[in-house]
Amino acid sequence: MDTNADIFKIETNHVVPSRGKVLISEPFLYDEMFGRSVILLVDHTMDGTMGLVLNKPLPLCLNDVLKEFKDVDDIPIYKGGPLSTDTLFYLHTLKDIEDSLQIGKGFYLNGDFEAIRRYILQGNEISGKIRFFLGYSGWEHDQLCQEIEENTWLIGSADITSLMNEKGSPKLWKNALGQLGGKYETWSRFPQIPTLN
């Protein structure tokens, strides 16, 4: 029987990182924060890189943090990364929010929080439109490129629906890796290595 041992060789997919792309961790990354993570790149410049981990929910809701939302249905918060964990970030699809940073077609980062607050308190739909994160992930100049060369990350694209779908976040890593096809799809089925909490 002829087997292809290369299928088990982890290697980058040679895509250049840029704002709006996602980082997909390689399947054997043994790290509590970044193992099996999908990170949306919100900035990638000569000064460094910033991203938000999309699929690591916190045991915390916006209602727990900001009491003005106590009468609103629970709004989950995700762990955006290990840096500035006392800072709230939000991704949204609301194009009229002033001072928002456009990340990709139809989705934005932060902006006028008062407008976001009004939108929520008026009873508008939040699911699929706004996601909240505490902290962010960051890399210094060339640090991310070095990690990509070391085959820690693959780079993919994600449509706005999957990025904003909180219910799909438990399967986001598997789906994002599987969408790359070929050996990447095979890797997406490998069992997860447990991490120590």
CSV table of N, CA, C and O in Angstrom, one decimal, residues 17-137:
chain,number,residue,atom,x,y,z
A,17,PRO,N,-0.5,37.8,4.7
A,17,PRO,CA,-1.5,38.3,5.6
A,17,PRO,C,-1.9,39.7,5.3
A,17,PRO,O,-1.0,40.5,4.8
A,18,SER,N,-3.1,40.1,5.5
A,18,SER,CA,-3.6,41.4,5.3
A,18,SER,C,-4.9,41.7,6.1
A,18,SER,O,-5.5,40.7,6.5
A,19,ARG,N,-5.2,42.9,6.2
A,19,ARG,CA,-6.5,43.2,7.0
A,19,ARG,C,-7.6,42.5,6.3
A,19,ARG,O,-7.8,42.5,5.1
A,20,GLY,N,-8.5,41.9,7.2
A,20,GLY,CA,-9.7,41.3,6.7
A,20,GLY,C,-9.5,39.8,6.5
A,20,GLY,O,-10.4,39.0,6.3
A,21,LYS,N,-8.2,39.3,6.4
A,21,LYS,CA,-8.0,37.9,6.3
A,21,LYS,C,-8.0,37.2,7.7
A,21,LYS,O,-8.0,37.9,8.7
A,22,VAL,N,-8.0,35.9,7.7
A,22,VAL,CA,-8.0,35.2,9.0
A,22,VAL,C,-6.7,34.4,9.2
A,22,VAL,O,-6.3,33.8,8.2
A,23,LEU,N,-6.2,34.3,10.4
A,23,LEU,CA,-5.2,33.4,10.7
A,23,LEU,C,-5.8,32.1,11.3
A,23,LEU,O,-6.7,32.2,12.1
A,24,ILE,N,-5.4,31.0,10.8
A,24,ILE,CA,-5.9,29.7,11.3
A,24,ILE,C,-4.7,28.9,11.9
A,24,ILE,O,-3.7,28.7,11.2
A,25,SER,N,-4.8,28.6,13.1
A,25,SER,CA,-3.7,27.9,13.8
A,25,SER,C,-3.5,26.5,13.2
A,25,SER,O,-4.5,25.8,12.9
A,26,GLU,N,-2.2,26.1,13.2
A,26,GLU,CA,-2.0,24.7,12.7
A,26,GLU,C,-2.5,23.7,13.7
A,26,GLU,O,-2.7,24.1,14.9
A,27,PRO,N,-2.9,22.5,13.3
A,27,PRO,CA,-3.7,21.6,14.1
A,27,PRO,C,-3.0,21.1,15.4
A,27,PRO,O,-3.6,20.7,16.3
A,28,PHE,N,-1.7,21.2,15.5
A,28,PHE,CA,-1.0,20.6,16.6
A,28,PHE,C,-0.4,21.7,17.5
A,28,PHE,O,0.4,21.4,18.4
A,29,LEU,N,-0.8,23.0,17.4
A,29,LEU,CA,-0.4,24.1,18.2
A,29,LEU,C,-0.9,23.8,19.6
A,29,LEU,O,-2.1,23.8,19.9
A,30,TYR,N,0.1,23.6,20.5
A,30,TYR,CA,-0.3,23.3,21.9
A,30,TYR,C,-0.2,24.6,22.7
A,30,TYR,O,0.8,25.0,23.3
A,31,ASP,N,-1.3,25.3,22.7
A,31,ASP,CA,-1.4,26.6,23.4
A,31,ASP,C,-2.8,26.9,23.8
A,31,ASP,O,-3.7,26.8,22.9
A,32,GLU,N,-3.0,27.2,25.0
A,32,GLU,CA,-4.4,27.4,25.5
A,32,GLU,C,-5.1,28.6,24.8
A,32,GLU,O,-6.3,28.5,24.4
A,33,MET,N,-4.4,29.7,24.5
A,33,MET,CA,-5.0,30.8,23.9
A,33,MET,C,-5.1,30.6,22.4
A,33,MET,O,-6.2,30.9,21.8
A,34,PHE,N,-4.1,30.1,21.7
A,34,PHE,CA,-4.1,30.1,20.3
A,34,PHE,C,-4.3,28.8,19.6
A,34,PHE,O,-4.5,28.7,18.4
A,35,GLY,N,-4.3,27.7,20.4
A,35,GLY,CA,-4.6,26.4,19.8
A,35,GLY,C,-6.0,26.3,19.3
A,35,GLY,O,-6.9,26.8,19.9
A,36,ARG,N,-6.1,25.8,18.1
A,36,ARG,CA,-7.4,25.7,17.4
A,36,ARG,C,-8.1,27.1,17.3
A,36,ARG,O,-9.3,27.2,17.4
A,37,SER,N,-7.4,28.1,17.1
A,37,SER,CA,-8.0,29.5,17.0
A,37,SER,C,-8.1,30.0,15.6
A,37,SER,O,-7.3,29.6,14.7
A,38,VAL,N,-9.0,30.9,15.4
A,38,VAL,CA,-9.2,31.6,14.1
A,38,VAL,C,-9.1,33.1,14.6
A,38,VAL,O,-9.9,33.5,15.4
A,39,ILE,N,-8.2,33.8,13.9
A,39,ILE,CA,-8.0,35.2,14.3
A,39,ILE,C,-8.3,36.1,13.1
A,39,ILE,O,-7.6,36.0,12.1
A,40,LEU,N,-9.1,37.1,13.3
A,40,LEU,CA,-9.4,38.1,12.2
A,40,LEU,C,-8.3,39.1,12.3
A,40,LEU,O,-8.1,39.7,13.4
A,41,LEU,N,-7.6,39.4,11.2
A,41,LEU,CA,-6.6,40.4,11.2
A,41,LEU,C,-7.3,41.8,11.0
A,41,LEU,O,-7.9,42.0,9.9
A,42,VAL,N,-7.2,42.6,12.0
A,42,VAL,CA,-7.8,44.0,11.8
A,42,VAL,C,-6.8,45.0,11.4
A,42,VAL,O,-7.2,46.1,11.0
A,43,ASP,N,-5.5,44.7,11.5
A,43,ASP,CA,-4.5,45.6,11.0
A,43,ASP,C,-3.2,44.8,10.8
A,43,ASP,O,-2.9,43.9,11.6
A,44,HIS,N,-2.5,45.1,9.7
A,44,HIS,CA,-1.3,44.4,9.4
A,44,HIS,C,-0.4,45.4,8.6
A,44,HIS,O,-0.7,45.7,7.4
A,45,THR,N,0.5,46.1,9.3
A,45,THR,CA,1.4,47.1,8.7
A,45,THR,C,2.8,46.8,9.0
A,45,THR,O,3.2,45.9,9.7
A,46,MET,N,3.7,47.7,8.6
A,46,MET,CA,5.1,47.7,8.9
A,46,MET,C,5.3,47.8,10.4
A,46,MET,O,6.4,47.4,10.9
A,47,ASP,N,4.4,48.4,11.1
A,47,ASP,CA,4.5,48.6,12.6
A,47,ASP,C,4.1,47.4,13.4
A,47,ASP,O,4.5,47.3,14.5
A,48,GLY,N,3.4,46.5,12.8
A,48,GLY,CA,3.0,45.3,13.5
A,48,GLY,C,1.6,44.8,13.0
A,48,GLY,O,1.0,45.3,12.1
A,49,THR,N,1.1,43.9,13.8
A,49,THR,CA,-0.2,43.3,13.4
A,49,THR,C,-1.1,43.2,14.6
A,49,THR,O,-0.7,42.9,15.7
A,50,MET,N,-2.4,43.4,14.4
A,50,MET,CA,-3.4,43.3,15.4
A,50,MET,C,-4.5,42.4,14.9
A,50,MET,O,-4.9,42.5,13.7
A,51,GLY,N,-5.0,41.5,15.8
A,51,GLY,CA,-6.1,40.7,15.4
A,51,GLY,C,-7.0,40.3,16.6
A,51,GLY,O,-6.7,40.6,17.8
A,52,LEU,N,-8.2,39.8,16.3
A,52,LEU,CA,-9.1,39.3,17.3
A,52,LEU,C,-9.4,37.8,17.2
A,52,LEU,O,-9.8,37.4,16.1
A,53,VAL,N,-9.2,37.1,18.2
A,53,VAL,CA,-9.6,35.7,18.2
A,53,VAL,C,-11.1,35.6,18.2
A,53,VAL,O,-11.8,36.1,19.0
A,54,LEU,N,-11.6,34.8,17.2
A,54,LEU,CA,-13.1,34.8,17.0
A,54,LEU,C,-13.8,33.7,17.7
A,54,LEU,O,-15.0,33.7,17.9
A,55,ASN,N,-13.0,32.7,18.1
A,55,ASN,CA,-13.7,31.4,18.6
A,55,ASN,C,-13.4,31.0,20.0
A,55,ASN,O,-13.4,29.8,20.3
A,56,LYS,N,-13.1,32.0,20.9
A,56,LYS,CA,-12.8,31.6,22.3
A,56,LYS,C,-13.7,32.4,23.2
A,56,LYS,O,-13.4,33.5,23.7
A,57,PRO,N,-14.9,31.9,23.5
A,57,PRO,CA,-15.8,32.6,24.3
A,57,PRO,C,-15.4,32.7,25.8
A,57,PRO,O,-14.7,31.8,26.3
A,58,LEU,N,-15.7,33.8,26.4
A,58,LEU,CA,-15.5,34.0,27.8
A,58,LEU,C,-16.7,33.6,28.6
A,58,LEU,O,-17.8,33.7,28.1
A,59,PRO,N,-16.6,33.2,29.9
A,59,PRO,CA,-17.7,32.9,30.7
A,59,PRO,C,-18.3,34.2,31.2
A,59,PRO,O,-18.5,34.4,32.4
A,60,LEU,N,-18.6,35.1,30.3
A,60,LEU,CA,-19.0,36.5,30.6
A,60,LEU,C,-19.9,37.0,29.5
A,60,LEU,O,-19.7,36.7,28.4
A,61,CYS,N,-20.8,37.9,29.9
A,61,CYS,CA,-21.7,38.5,28.9
A,61,CYS,C,-21.5,40.0,29.1
A,61,CYS,O,-21.1,40.5,30.1
A,62,LEU,N,-21.9,40.7,28.0
A,62,LEU,CA,-21.8,42.2,28.1
A,62,LEU,C,-22.7,42.7,29.2
A,62,LEU,O,-22.3,43.7,29.9
A,63,ASN,N,-23.8,42.0,29.5
A,63,ASN,CA,-24.7,42.4,30.5
A,63,ASN,C,-24.0,42.4,31.9
A,63,ASN,O,-24.4,43.1,32.8
A,64,ASP,N,-23.0,41.5,32.1
A,64,ASP,CA,-22.2,41.4,33.3
A,64,ASP,C,-21.3,42.6,33.5
A,64,ASP,O,-21.0,43.0,34.6
A,65,VAL,N,-20.8,43.1,32.4
A,65,VAL,CA,-19.8,44.1,32.4
A,65,VAL,C,-20.4,45.5,32.4
A,65,VAL,O,-19.9,46.4,33.1
A,66,LEU,N,-21.4,45.7,31.6
A,66,LEU,CA,-22.1,47.0,31.5
A,66,LEU,C,-23.5,46.9,32.0
A,66,LEU,O,-24.4,46.3,31.3
A,67,LYS,N,-23.8,47.4,33.2
A,67,LYS,CA,-25.1,47.3,33.8
A,67,LYS,C,-26.2,47.9,33.0
A,67,LYS,O,-27.4,47.5,33.2
A,68,GLU,N,-25.9,48.8,32.2
A,68,GLU,CA,-27.0,49.5,31.4
A,68,GLU,C,-27.7,48.5,30.4
A,68,GLU,O,-28.8,48.7,29.9
A,69,PHE,N,-27.0,47.3,30.2
A,69,PHE,CA,-27.6,46.3,29.3
A,69,PHE,C,-28.3,45.2,30.1
A,69,PHE,O,-28.5,44.1,29.6
A,70,LYS,N,-28.5,45.4,31.4
A,70,LYS,CA,-29.1,44.3,32.3
A,70,LYS,C,-30.4,43.8,31.8
A,70,LYS,O,-30.8,42.7,32.1
A,71,ASP,N,-31.2,44.6,31.1
A,71,ASP,CA,-32.5,44.2,30.7
A,71,ASP,C,-32.5,43.7,29.2
A,71,ASP,O,-33.6,43.3,28.7
A,72,VAL,N,-31.3,43.5,28.7
A,72,VAL,CA,-31.2,43.0,27.3
A,72,VAL,C,-30.8,41.5,27.4
A,72,VAL,O,-30.2,41.1,28.4
A,73,ASP,N,-31.2,40.7,26.4
A,73,ASP,CA,-30.8,39.3,26.4
A,73,ASP,C,-29.3,39.2,26.5
A,73,ASP,O,-28.6,40.1,26.1
A,74,ASP,N,-28.8,38.1,27.0
A,74,ASP,CA,-27.3,37.9,27.2
A,74,ASP,C,-26.6,38.1,25.9
A,74,ASP,O,-27.0,37.6,24.8
A,75,ILE,N,-25.5,39.0,25.9
A,75,ILE,CA,-24.7,39.2,24.8
A,75,ILE,C,-23.3,38.7,25.1
A,75,ILE,O,-22.6,39.2,26.0
A,76,PRO,N,-22.9,37.6,24.4
A,76,PRO,CA,-21.6,37.0,24.8
A,76,PRO,C,-20.4,37.9,24.5
A,76,PRO,O,-20.4,38.7,23.6
A,77,ILE,N,-19.3,37.6,25.3
A,77,ILE,CA,-18.1,38.3,25.0
A,77,ILE,C,-17.0,37.2,24.7
A,77,ILE,O,-17.0,36.2,25.4
A,78,TYR,N,-16.1,37.5,23.8
A,78,TYR,CA,-15.1,36.6,23.4
A,78,TYR,C,-13.7,37.1,23.9
A,78,TYR,O,-13.6,38.3,24.0
A,79,LYS,N,-12.8,36.2,24.1
A,79,LYS,CA,-11.4,36.6,24.4
A,79,LYS,C,-10.7,36.9,23.1
A,79,LYS,O,-10.3,36.0,22.4
A,80,GLY,N,-10.5,38.2,22.9
A,80,GLY,CA,-9.9,38.6,21.6
A,80,GLY,C,-8.4,38.4,21.6
A,80,GLY,O,-7.8,38.3,20.5
A,81,GLY,N,-7.8,38.2,22.7
A,81,GLY,CA,-6.4,37.9,22.8
A,81,GLY,C,-5.8,38.3,24.2
A,81,GLY,O,-6.6,38.7,25.0
A,82,PRO,N,-4.5,38.0,24.3
A,82,PRO,CA,-3.9,38.2,25.7
A,82,PRO,C,-3.5,39.6,26.0
A,82,PRO,O,-3.1,39.9,27.1
A,83,LEU,N,-3.7,40.6,25.1
A,83,LEU,CA,-3.2,42.0,25.3
A,83,LEU,C,-4.4,42.9,25.6
A,83,LEU,O,-5.5,42.7,25.0
A,84,SER,N,-4.2,43.9,26.5
A,84,SER,CA,-5.3,44.8,26.8
A,84,SER,C,-6.6,44.1,27.1
A,84,SER,O,-7.7,44.5,26.6
A,85,THR,N,-6.5,43.2,28.0
A,85,THR,CA,-7.7,42.4,28.4
A,85,THR,C,-8.8,43.2,29.1
A,85,THR,O,-9.9,42.6,29.4
A,86,ASP,N,-8.5,44.4,29.5
A,86,ASP,CA,-9.5,45.3,30.1
A,86,ASP,C,-10.2,46.2,29.1
A,86,ASP,O,-10.9,47.1,29.5
A,87,THR,N,-9.9,46.0,27.8
A,87,THR,CA,-10.4,46.9,26.8
A,87,THR,C,-11.4,46.1,25.9
A,87,THR,O,-11.2,45.0,25.5
A,88,LEU,N,-12.6,46.7,25.7
A,88,LEU,CA,-13.7,46.1,24.9
A,88,LEU,C,-13.5,46.5,23.5
A,88,LEU,O,-13.4,47.7,23.2
A,89,PHE,N,-13.5,45.5,22.6
A,89,PHE,CA,-13.5,45.8,21.1
A,89,PHE,C,-14.8,45.2,20.6
A,89,PHE,O,-15.4,44.3,21.2
A,90,TYR,N,-15.2,45.7,19.5
A,90,TYR,CA,-16.5,45.2,18.9
A,90,TYR,C,-16.4,45.2,17.4
A,90,TYR,O,-16.0,46.2,16.7
A,91,LEU,N,-16.8,44.1,16.8
A,91,LEU,CA,-16.9,44.0,15.3
A,91,LEU,C,-18.4,44.2,15.0
A,91,LEU,O,-19.2,43.7,15.8
A,92,HIS,N,-18.7,44.8,13.9
A,92,HIS,CA,-20.1,45.0,13.6
A,92,HIS,C,-20.3,45.2,12.1
A,92,HIS,O,-19.3,45.4,11.3
A,93,THR,N,-21.5,45.1,11.7
A,93,THR,CA,-21.9,45.3,10.2
A,93,THR,C,-22.7,46.6,10.0
A,93,THR,O,-23.3,46.7,9.0
A,94,LEU,N,-22.6,47.5,11.0
A,94,LEU,CA,-23.4,48.7,10.9
A,94,LEU,C,-22.6,49.8,10.2
A,94,LEU,O,-21.7,50.4,10.9
A,95,LYS,N,-22.8,50.1,9.0
A,95,LYS,CA,-22.0,51.0,8.2
A,95,LYS,C,-22.1,52.4,8.6
A,95,LYS,O,-21.2,53.2,8.2
A,96,ASP,N,-23.1,52.8,9.3
A,96,ASP,CA,-23.2,54.2,9.7
A,96,ASP,C,-22.7,54.6,11.0
A,96,ASP,O,-22.9,55.7,11.5
A,97,ILE,N,-21.9,53.8,11.7
A,97,ILE,CA,-21.3,54.1,13.0
A,97,ILE,C,-20.0,54.9,12.7
A,97,ILE,O,-19.1,54.5,12.1
A,98,GLU,N,-20.0,56.2,13.2
A,98,GLU,CA,-18.9,57.1,13.0
A,98,GLU,C,-17.6,56.5,13.6
A,98,GLU,O,-17.6,55.9,14.7
A,99,ASP,N,-16.5,56.8,13.0
A,99,ASP,CA,-15.1,56.5,13.5
A,99,ASP,C,-14.9,55.0,13.5
A,99,ASP,O,-13.9,54.5,14.1
A,100,SER,N,-15.7,54.2,12.8
A,100,SER,CA,-15.4,52.8,12.6
A,100,SER,C,-14.3,52.6,11.6
A,100,SER,O,-14.1,53.3,10.7
A,101,LEU,N,-13.5,51.5,11.9
A,101,LEU,CA,-12.4,51.1,10.9
A,101,LEU,C,-13.0,50.0,10.1
A,101,LEU,O,-13.4,48.9,10.6
A,102,GLN,N,-13.0,50.2,8.8
A,102,GLN,CA,-13.5,49.2,7.9
A,102,GLN,C,-12.5,48.1,7.8
A,102,GLN,O,-11.3,48.3,7.4
A,103,ILE,N,-12.9,46.8,8.1
A,103,ILE,CA,-12.0,45.7,8.1
A,103,ILE,C,-12.1,45.0,6.8
A,103,ILE,O,-11.1,44.4,6.2
A,104,GLY,N,-13.3,44.9,6.2
A,104,GLY,CA,-13.5,44.2,5.0
A,104,GLY,C,-14.8,44.7,4.4
A,104,GLY,O,-15.5,45.6,5.0
A,105,LYS,N,-15.3,44.2,3.3
A,105,LYS,CA,-16.5,44.6,2.7
A,105,LYS,C,-17.7,44.3,3.7
A,105,LYS,O,-18.0,43.1,3.9
A,106,GLY,N,-18.3,45.3,4.2
A,106,GLY,CA,-19.5,45.1,5.1
A,106,GLY,C,-19.3,44.9,6.5
A,106,GLY,O,-20.2,44.7,7.3
A,107,PHE,N,-18.0,44.9,7.0
A,107,PHE,CA,-17.8,44.8,8.4
A,107,PHE,C,-16.7,45.7,9.0
A,107,PHE,O,-15.8,46.1,8.2
A,108,TYR,N,-16.9,46.1,10.2
A,108,TYR,CA,-16.1,47.2,10.8
A,108,TYR,C,-15.7,46.9,12.2
A,108,TYR,O,-16.3,46.0,12.9
A,109,LEU,N,-14.7,47.6,12.7
A,109,LEU,CA,-14.2,47.5,14.1
A,109,LEU,C,-14.5,48.8,14.8
A,109,LEU,O,-14.2,49.9,14.3
A,110,ASN,N,-15.0,48.7,16.0
A,110,ASN,CA,-15.2,49.8,16.9
A,110,ASN,C,-16.0,50.9,16.3
A,110,ASN,O,-16.8,50.7,15.5
A,111,GLY,N,-15.7,52.2,16.7
A,111,GLY,CA,-16.4,53.3,16.3
A,111,GLY,C,-17.2,53.9,17.5
A,111,GLY,O,-16.9,53.5,18.7
A,112,ASP,N,-18.1,54.8,17.2
A,112,ASP,CA,-18.8,55.5,18.3
A,112,ASP,C,-19.7,54.5,19.1
A,112,ASP,O,-20.7,54.0,18.7
A,113,PHE,N,-19.2,54.2,20.4
A,113,PHE,CA,-19.9,53.3,21.2
A,113,PHE,C,-21.3,53.7,21.6
A,113,PHE,O,-22.2,52.9,21.8
A,114,GLU,N,-21.4,55.1,21.7
A,114,GLU,CA,-22.8,55.6,22.1
A,114,GLU,C,-23.8,55.2,21.0
A,114,GLU,O,-24.9,54.8,21.4
A,115,ALA,N,-23.4,55.2,19.8
A,115,ALA,CA,-24.3,54.7,18.7
A,115,ALA,C,-24.6,53.2,18.8
A,115,ALA,O,-25.7,52.8,18.6
A,116,ILE,N,-23.6,52.5,19.1
A,116,ILE,CA,-23.8,51.0,19.4
A,116,ILE,C,-24.7,50.8,20.5
A,116,ILE,O,-25.6,49.9,20.5
A,117,ARG,N,-24.5,51.5,21.6
A,117,ARG,CA,-25.3,51.4,22.8
A,117,ARG,C,-26.8,51.7,22.5
A,117,ARG,O,-27.7,51.0,22.8
A,118,ARG,N,-27.0,52.8,21.7
A,118,ARG,CA,-28.4,53.1,21.4
A,118,ARG,C,-29.0,52.0,20.5
A,118,ARG,O,-30.2,51.7,20.7
A,119,TYR,N,-28.2,51.5,19.5
A,119,TYR,CA,-28.7,50.5,18.6
A,119,TYR,C,-29.2,49.3,19.5
A,119,TYR,O,-30.3,48.7,19.2
A,120,ILE,N,-28.4,48.9,20.5
A,120,ILE,CA,-28.8,47.7,21.3
A,120,ILE,C,-30.0,48.0,22.2
A,120,ILE,O,-30.9,47.2,22.2
A,121,LEU,N,-30.0,49.1,22.8
A,121,LEU,CA,-31.1,49.5,23.8
A,121,LEU,C,-32.4,49.7,23.0
A,121,LEU,O,-33.5,49.6,23.7
A,122,GLN,N,-32.4,50.0,21.7
A,122,GLN,CA,-33.6,50.2,21.0
A,122,GLN,C,-34.2,48.9,20.6
A,122,GLN,O,-35.3,48.8,20.0
A,123,GLY,N,-33.5,47.8,21.0
A,123,GLY,CA,-34.1,46.4,20.7
A,123,GLY,C,-33.8,45.9,19.4
A,123,GLY,O,-34.4,44.9,18.9
A,124,ASN,N,-32.8,46.4,18.7
A,124,ASN,CA,-32.4,45.9,17.4
A,124,ASN,C,-31.7,44.6,17.5
A,124,ASN,O,-31.2,44.2,18.5
A,125,GLU,N,-31.7,43.8,16.4
A,125,GLU,CA,-31.1,42.5,16.4
A,125,GLU,C,-29.6,42.7,16.5
A,125,GLU,O,-29.0,43.5,15.8
A,126,ILE,N,-29.0,41.9,17.4
A,126,ILE,CA,-27.6,41.9,17.6
A,126,ILE,C,-26.9,40.7,16.9
A,126,ILE,O,-25.8,40.8,16.4
A,127,SER,N,-27.5,39.6,17.0
A,127,SER,CA,-27.0,38.3,16.5
A,127,SER,C,-26.6,38.5,15.0
A,127,SER,O,-27.5,38.9,14.2
A,128,GLY,N,-25.4,38.2,14.6
A,128,GLY,CA,-25.0,38.4,13.2
A,128,GLY,C,-24.6,39.8,12.8
A,128,GLY,O,-24.2,40.1,11.7
A,129,LYS,N,-24.8,40.8,13.8
A,129,LYS,CA,-24.5,42.2,13.5
A,129,LYS,C,-23.4,42.8,14.4
A,129,LYS,O,-22.7,43.7,13.9
A,130,ILE,N,-23.3,42.4,15.6
A,130,ILE,CA,-22.3,42.9,16.5
A,130,ILE,C,-21.7,41.8,17.4
A,130,ILE,O,-22.5,40.9,17.9
A,131,ARG,N,-20.4,41.8,17.5
A,131,ARG,CA,-19.7,40.8,18.4
A,131,ARG,C,-18.8,41.6,19.3
A,131,ARG,O,-18.1,42.5,18.8
A,132,PHE,N,-18.6,41.2,20.5
A,132,PHE,CA,-17.8,41.9,21.5
A,132,PHE,C,-16.6,41.0,21.9
A,132,PHE,O,-16.8,39.8,22.1
A,133,PHE,N,-15.5,41.7,22.2
A,133,PHE,CA,-14.3,41.0,22.6
A,133,PHE,C,-13.6,41.8,23.7
A,133,PHE,O,-13.6,43.0,23.7
A,134,LEU,N,-12.9,41.1,24.6
A,134,LEU,CA,-12.1,41.7,25.6
A,134,LEU,C,-10.6,41.3,25.2
A,134,LEU,O,-10.3,40.1,25.0
A,135,GLY,N,-9.8,42.4,25.0
A,135,GLY,CA,-8.4,42.1,24.6
A,135,GLY,C,-8.3,41.9,23.1
A,135,GLY,O,-9.2,41.8,22.4
A,136,TYR,N,-7.0,41.9,22.7
A,136,TYR,CA,-6.6,41.6,21.3
A,136,TYR,C,-5.4,40.8,21.3
A,136,TYR,O,-4.7,40.6,22.3
A,137,SER,N,-5.0,40.3,20.1
A,137,SER,CA,-3.8,39.6,19.8
A,137,SER,C,-2.9,40.6,19.0
A,137,SER,O,-3.4,41.2,18.1
